[in-house]
Coordinates of C-alpha atoms in Angstrom, one line a residue:
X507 CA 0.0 0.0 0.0
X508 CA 1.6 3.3 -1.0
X509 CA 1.6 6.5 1.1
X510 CA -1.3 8.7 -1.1
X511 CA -3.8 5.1 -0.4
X512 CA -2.7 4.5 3.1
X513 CA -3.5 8.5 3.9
X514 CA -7.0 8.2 2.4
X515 CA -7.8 4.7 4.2
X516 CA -6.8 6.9 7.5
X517 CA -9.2 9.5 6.6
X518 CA -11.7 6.9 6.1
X519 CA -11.2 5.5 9.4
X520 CA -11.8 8.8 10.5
X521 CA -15.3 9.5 8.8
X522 CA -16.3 6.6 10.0
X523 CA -15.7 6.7 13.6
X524 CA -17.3 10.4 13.2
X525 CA -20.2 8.9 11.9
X526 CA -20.4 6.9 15.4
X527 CA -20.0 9.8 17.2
X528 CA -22.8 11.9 15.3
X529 CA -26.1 12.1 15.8
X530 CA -28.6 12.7 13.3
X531 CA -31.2 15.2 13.6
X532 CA -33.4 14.9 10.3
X533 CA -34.2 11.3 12.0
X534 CA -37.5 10.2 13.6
X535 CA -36.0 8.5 16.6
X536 CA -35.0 11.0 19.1
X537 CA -31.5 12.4 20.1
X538 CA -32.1 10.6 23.1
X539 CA -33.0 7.4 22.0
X540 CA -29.8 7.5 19.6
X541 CA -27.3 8.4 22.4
X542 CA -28.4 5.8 24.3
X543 CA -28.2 3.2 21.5
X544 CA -24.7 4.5 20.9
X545 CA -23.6 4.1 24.6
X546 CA -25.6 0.9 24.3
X547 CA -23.0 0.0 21.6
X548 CA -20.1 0.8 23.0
X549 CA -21.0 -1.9 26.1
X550 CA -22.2 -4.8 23.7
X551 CA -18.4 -4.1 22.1
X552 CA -16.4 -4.2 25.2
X553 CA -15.6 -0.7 24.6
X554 CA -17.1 0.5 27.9
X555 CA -16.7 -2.8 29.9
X556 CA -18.3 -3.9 33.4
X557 CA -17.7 -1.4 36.5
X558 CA -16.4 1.4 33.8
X559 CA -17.2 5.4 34.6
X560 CA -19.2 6.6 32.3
X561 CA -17.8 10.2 31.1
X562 CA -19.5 13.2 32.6
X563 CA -22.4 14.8 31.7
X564 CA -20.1 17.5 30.2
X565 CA -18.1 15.8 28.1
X566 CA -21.6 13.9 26.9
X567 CA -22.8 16.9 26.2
X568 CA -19.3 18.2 24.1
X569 CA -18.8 14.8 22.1
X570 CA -22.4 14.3 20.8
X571 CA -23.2 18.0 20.6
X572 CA -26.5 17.6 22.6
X573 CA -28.2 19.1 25.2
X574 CA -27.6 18.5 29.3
X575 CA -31.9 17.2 29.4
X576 CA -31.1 15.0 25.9
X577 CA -27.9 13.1 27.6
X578 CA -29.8 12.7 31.2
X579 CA -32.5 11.3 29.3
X580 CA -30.3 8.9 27.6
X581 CA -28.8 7.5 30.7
X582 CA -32.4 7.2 32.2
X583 CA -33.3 5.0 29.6
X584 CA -30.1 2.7 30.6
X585 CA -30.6 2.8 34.2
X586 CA -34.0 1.5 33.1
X587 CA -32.9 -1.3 31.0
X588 CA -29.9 -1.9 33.7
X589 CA -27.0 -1.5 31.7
X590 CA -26.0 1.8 33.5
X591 CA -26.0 2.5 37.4
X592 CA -25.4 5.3 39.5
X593 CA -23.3 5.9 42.6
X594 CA -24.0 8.8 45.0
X595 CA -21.4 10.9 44.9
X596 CA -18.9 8.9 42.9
X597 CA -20.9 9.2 39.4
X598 CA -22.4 6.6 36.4
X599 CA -21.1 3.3 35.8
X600 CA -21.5 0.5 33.9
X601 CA -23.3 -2.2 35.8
X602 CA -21.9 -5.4 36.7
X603 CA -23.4 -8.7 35.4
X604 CA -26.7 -8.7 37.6
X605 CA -26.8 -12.5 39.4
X606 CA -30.6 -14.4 39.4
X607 CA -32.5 -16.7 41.4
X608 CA -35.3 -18.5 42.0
X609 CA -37.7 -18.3 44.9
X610 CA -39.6 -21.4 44.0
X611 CA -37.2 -23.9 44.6
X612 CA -34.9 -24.7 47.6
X613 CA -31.4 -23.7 46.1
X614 CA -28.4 -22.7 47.4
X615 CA -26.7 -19.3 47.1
X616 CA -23.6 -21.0 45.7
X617 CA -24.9 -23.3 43.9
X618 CA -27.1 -20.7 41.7
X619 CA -24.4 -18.7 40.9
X620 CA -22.2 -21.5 39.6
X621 CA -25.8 -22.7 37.7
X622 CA -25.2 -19.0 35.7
X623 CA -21.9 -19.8 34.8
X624 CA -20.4 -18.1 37.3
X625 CA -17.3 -18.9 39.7
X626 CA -17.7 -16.7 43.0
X627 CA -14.9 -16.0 45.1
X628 CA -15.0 -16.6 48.7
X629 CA -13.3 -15.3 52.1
X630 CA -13.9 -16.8 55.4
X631 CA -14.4 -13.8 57.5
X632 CA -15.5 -15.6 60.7
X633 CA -15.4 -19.2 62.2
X634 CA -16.3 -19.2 65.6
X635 CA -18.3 -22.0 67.7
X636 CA -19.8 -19.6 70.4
X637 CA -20.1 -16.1 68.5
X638 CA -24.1 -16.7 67.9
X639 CA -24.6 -16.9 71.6
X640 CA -24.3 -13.0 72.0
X641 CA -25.4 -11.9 68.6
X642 CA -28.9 -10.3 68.6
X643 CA -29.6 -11.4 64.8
X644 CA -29.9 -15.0 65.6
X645 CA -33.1 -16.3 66.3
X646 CA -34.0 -16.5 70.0
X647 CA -35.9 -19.4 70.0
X648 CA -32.8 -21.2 68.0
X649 CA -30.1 -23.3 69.9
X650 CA -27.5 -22.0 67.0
X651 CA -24.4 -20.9 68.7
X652 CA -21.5 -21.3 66.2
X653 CA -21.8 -18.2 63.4
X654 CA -19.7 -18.1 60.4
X655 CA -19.1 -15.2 58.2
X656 CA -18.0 -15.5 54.5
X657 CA -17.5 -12.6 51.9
X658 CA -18.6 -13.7 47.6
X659 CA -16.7 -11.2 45.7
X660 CA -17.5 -11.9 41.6
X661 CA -14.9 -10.2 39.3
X662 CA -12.9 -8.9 42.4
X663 CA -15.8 -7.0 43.8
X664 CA -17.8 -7.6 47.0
X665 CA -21.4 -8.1 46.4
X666 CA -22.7 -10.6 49.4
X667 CA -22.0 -10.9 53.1
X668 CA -23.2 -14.1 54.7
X669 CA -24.0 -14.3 58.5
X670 CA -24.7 -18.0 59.1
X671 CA -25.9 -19.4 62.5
X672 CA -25.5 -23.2 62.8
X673 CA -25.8 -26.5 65.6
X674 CA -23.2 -26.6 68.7
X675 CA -21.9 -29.5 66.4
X676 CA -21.0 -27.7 63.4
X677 CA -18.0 -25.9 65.7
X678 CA -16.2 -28.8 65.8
X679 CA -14.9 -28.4 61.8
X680 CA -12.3 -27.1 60.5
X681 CA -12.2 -23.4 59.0
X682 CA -11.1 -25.1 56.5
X683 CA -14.0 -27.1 55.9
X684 CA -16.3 -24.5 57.2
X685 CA -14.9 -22.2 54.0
X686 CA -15.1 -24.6 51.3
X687 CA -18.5 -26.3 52.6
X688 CA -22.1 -24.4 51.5
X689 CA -24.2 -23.9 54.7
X690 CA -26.6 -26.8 53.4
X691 CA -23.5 -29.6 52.6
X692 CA -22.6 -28.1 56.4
X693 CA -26.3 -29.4 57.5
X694 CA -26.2 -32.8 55.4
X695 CA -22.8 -34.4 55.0
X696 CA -21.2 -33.4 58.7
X697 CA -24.3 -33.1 60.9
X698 CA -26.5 -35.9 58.7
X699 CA -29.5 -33.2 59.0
X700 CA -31.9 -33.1 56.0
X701 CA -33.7 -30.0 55.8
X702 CA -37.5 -30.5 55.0
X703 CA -38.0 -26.6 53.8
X704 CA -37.2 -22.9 54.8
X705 CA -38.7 -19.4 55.2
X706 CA -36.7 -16.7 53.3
X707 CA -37.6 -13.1 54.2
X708 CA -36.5 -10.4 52.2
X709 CA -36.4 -6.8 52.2
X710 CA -34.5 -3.8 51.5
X711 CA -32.1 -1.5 54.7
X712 CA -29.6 0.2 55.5
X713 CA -26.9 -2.0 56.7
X714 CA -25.0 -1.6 59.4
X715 CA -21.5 0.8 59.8
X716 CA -19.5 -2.4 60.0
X717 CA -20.8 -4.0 56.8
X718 CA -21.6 -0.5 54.6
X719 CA -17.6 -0.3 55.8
X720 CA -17.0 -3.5 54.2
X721 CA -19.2 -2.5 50.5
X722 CA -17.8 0.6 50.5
X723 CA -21.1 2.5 50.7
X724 CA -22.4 5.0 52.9
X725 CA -24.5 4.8 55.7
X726 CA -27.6 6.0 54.1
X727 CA -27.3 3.8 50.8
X728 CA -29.3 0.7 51.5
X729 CA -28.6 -3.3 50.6
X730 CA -30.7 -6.2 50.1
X731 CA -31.3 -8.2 53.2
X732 CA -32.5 -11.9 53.4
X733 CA -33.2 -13.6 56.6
X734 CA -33.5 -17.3 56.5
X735 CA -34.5 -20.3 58.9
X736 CA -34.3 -23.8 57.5
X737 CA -36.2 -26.2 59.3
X738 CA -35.4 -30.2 59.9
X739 CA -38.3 -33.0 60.0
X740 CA -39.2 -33.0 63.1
X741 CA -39.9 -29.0 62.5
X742 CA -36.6 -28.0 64.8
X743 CA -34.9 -24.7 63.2
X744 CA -31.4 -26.6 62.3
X745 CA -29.8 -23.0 60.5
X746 CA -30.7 -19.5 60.6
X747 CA -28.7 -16.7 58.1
X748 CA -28.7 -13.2 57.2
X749 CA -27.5 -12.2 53.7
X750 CA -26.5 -8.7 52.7
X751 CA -26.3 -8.4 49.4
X752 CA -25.5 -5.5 46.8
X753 CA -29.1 -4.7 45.6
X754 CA -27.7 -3.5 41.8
X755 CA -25.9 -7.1 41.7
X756 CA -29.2 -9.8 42.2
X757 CA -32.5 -10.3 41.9
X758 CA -35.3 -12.9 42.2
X759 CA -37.7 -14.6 40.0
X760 CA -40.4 -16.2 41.3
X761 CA -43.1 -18.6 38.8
X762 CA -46.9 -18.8 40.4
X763 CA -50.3 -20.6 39.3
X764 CA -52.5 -18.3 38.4
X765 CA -52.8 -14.5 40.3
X766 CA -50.4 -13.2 42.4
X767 CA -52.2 -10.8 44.9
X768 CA -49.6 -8.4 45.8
X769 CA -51.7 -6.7 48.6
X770 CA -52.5 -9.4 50.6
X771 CA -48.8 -10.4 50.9
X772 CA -48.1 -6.7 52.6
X773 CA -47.4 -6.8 55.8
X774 CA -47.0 -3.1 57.6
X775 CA -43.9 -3.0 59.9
X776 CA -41.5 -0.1 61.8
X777 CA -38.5 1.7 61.1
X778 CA -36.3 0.7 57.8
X779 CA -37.3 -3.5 57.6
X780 CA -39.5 -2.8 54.4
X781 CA -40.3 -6.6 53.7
X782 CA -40.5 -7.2 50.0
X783 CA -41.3 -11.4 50.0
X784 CA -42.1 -13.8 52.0
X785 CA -41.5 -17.4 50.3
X786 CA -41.4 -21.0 52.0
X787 CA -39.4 -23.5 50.3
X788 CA -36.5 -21.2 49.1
X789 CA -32.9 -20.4 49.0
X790 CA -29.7 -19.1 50.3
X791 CA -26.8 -20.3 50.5

């Protein structure tokens, strides 16, 4: 290729990545609708990859040659689609890979993460056989005084806290084992307990100052928090947990018969614990 055609296939390249950047105003669709289709683009291609900052509404507003109500409407339309999120104080970014699971089946957190495809990684925060005693989050009525803690990070980020409370028996594993073993193989292969079903409560708080701490949010952002008991045969509560878990990261599908009637599931309570779902049968960890 000589210089004079090498030059013009620059020039080219130039046009055409201009032509990206542009947006047309003699079309039907509205600038709005085209910026975010671009921005769109520029994720599906890797270009603007998972946990990116997206550029400022400034520099939005200097590339495409729009207006400040045209690029917020743009990025409305992603936060509403869930390819953009925003973080008080810090700005826009593109979200993470959001993690699902059902409700209507009795799965393990672990387990439906690695049923997506997906290879968590986990830290053994806490492994003691008599911490439950003086925690006010177990359940009173349950004789569960070992607690266990364990941080799932996916792609090097945070996103779930697990409090587990389990049987005076479970204290006499290894951390070891305790960190590689779900709460459930816990349950069934050292303590030969078969769970019959669970209750899973969730809702949506503030966390508290030690575990905002660890997510790095502040103390007025709020998490996802999931309370579960599992319940043995003979109806004895054999495991209680708490899950905090990065609300932008998960969410829940649930399949029912026929209606769902929303309003008789609503239960009034106080302060922050806004339950969302109450579901028997279902999952954690």
């Amino acid at each position: 290729m000589n210089r004079k055609s090498g030059g013009l296939m620059q020039e080219l390249d130039k046009q055409e990545v201009g032509s990206l950047r542009t947006l047309s105003r003699q079309s039907l669709e509205p600038l709005y609708e085209q910026l975010a289709a671009r921005i769109g683009a520029q994720i599906d291609s890797g270009e603007l990859s998972a946990g990116t900052k997206l550029e400022s509404e400034a520099e939005l507003i200097a590339r495409y040659g729009v207006s400040r109500i045209t690029v917020r409407q743009a990025i409305a339309v992603l936060r509403k689609q869930g390819r953009l999120m925003a973080r008080r104080g810090k700005g826009t970014f593109v979200a993470e890979r959001v993690v699902s699971q059902r409700l209507d089946t009795l799965q393990g957190f672990y387990d439906a993460l690695r049923s997506q495809g997906l290879e968590p990684q986990l830290q053994l925060l806490e492994f003691s056989p008599d911490a439950g005693l003086q925690d006010l989050a177990r359940p009173s009525e349950a004789d569960l005084p070992v607690r266990l803690k364990r941080l799932y990070s996916l792609d090097g980020q945070p996103f779930a806290l697990v409090v587990g409370y389990l049987p005076i028996r479970a204290g006499e594993m290894s951390a070891e084992h305790a960190r590689q073993m779900t709460v459930y193989q816990i349950l069934s292969e050292h303590l030969g307990i078969r769970v019959a079903h669970a209750d899973v409560t969730i809702r949506c708080q503030r966390p508290p100052a030690d575990v905002a701490k660890l997510f790095g949010l502040k103390r007025s952002e709020s998490m996802l928090v999931m309370d579960r008991q599992s319940f043995a045969h003979d109806r004895s509560v054999c495991e209680a947990m708490r899950i905090y878990i990065v609300a932008e990261r998960y969410q829940f599908s649930l399949h029912v018969a026929g209606a769902l009637d929303i309003a008789r599931s609503v239960k009034p309570v106080a302060s922050d614990d806004r339950p969302l779902l109450r579901r028997a049968a279902s999952s954690v960890e």
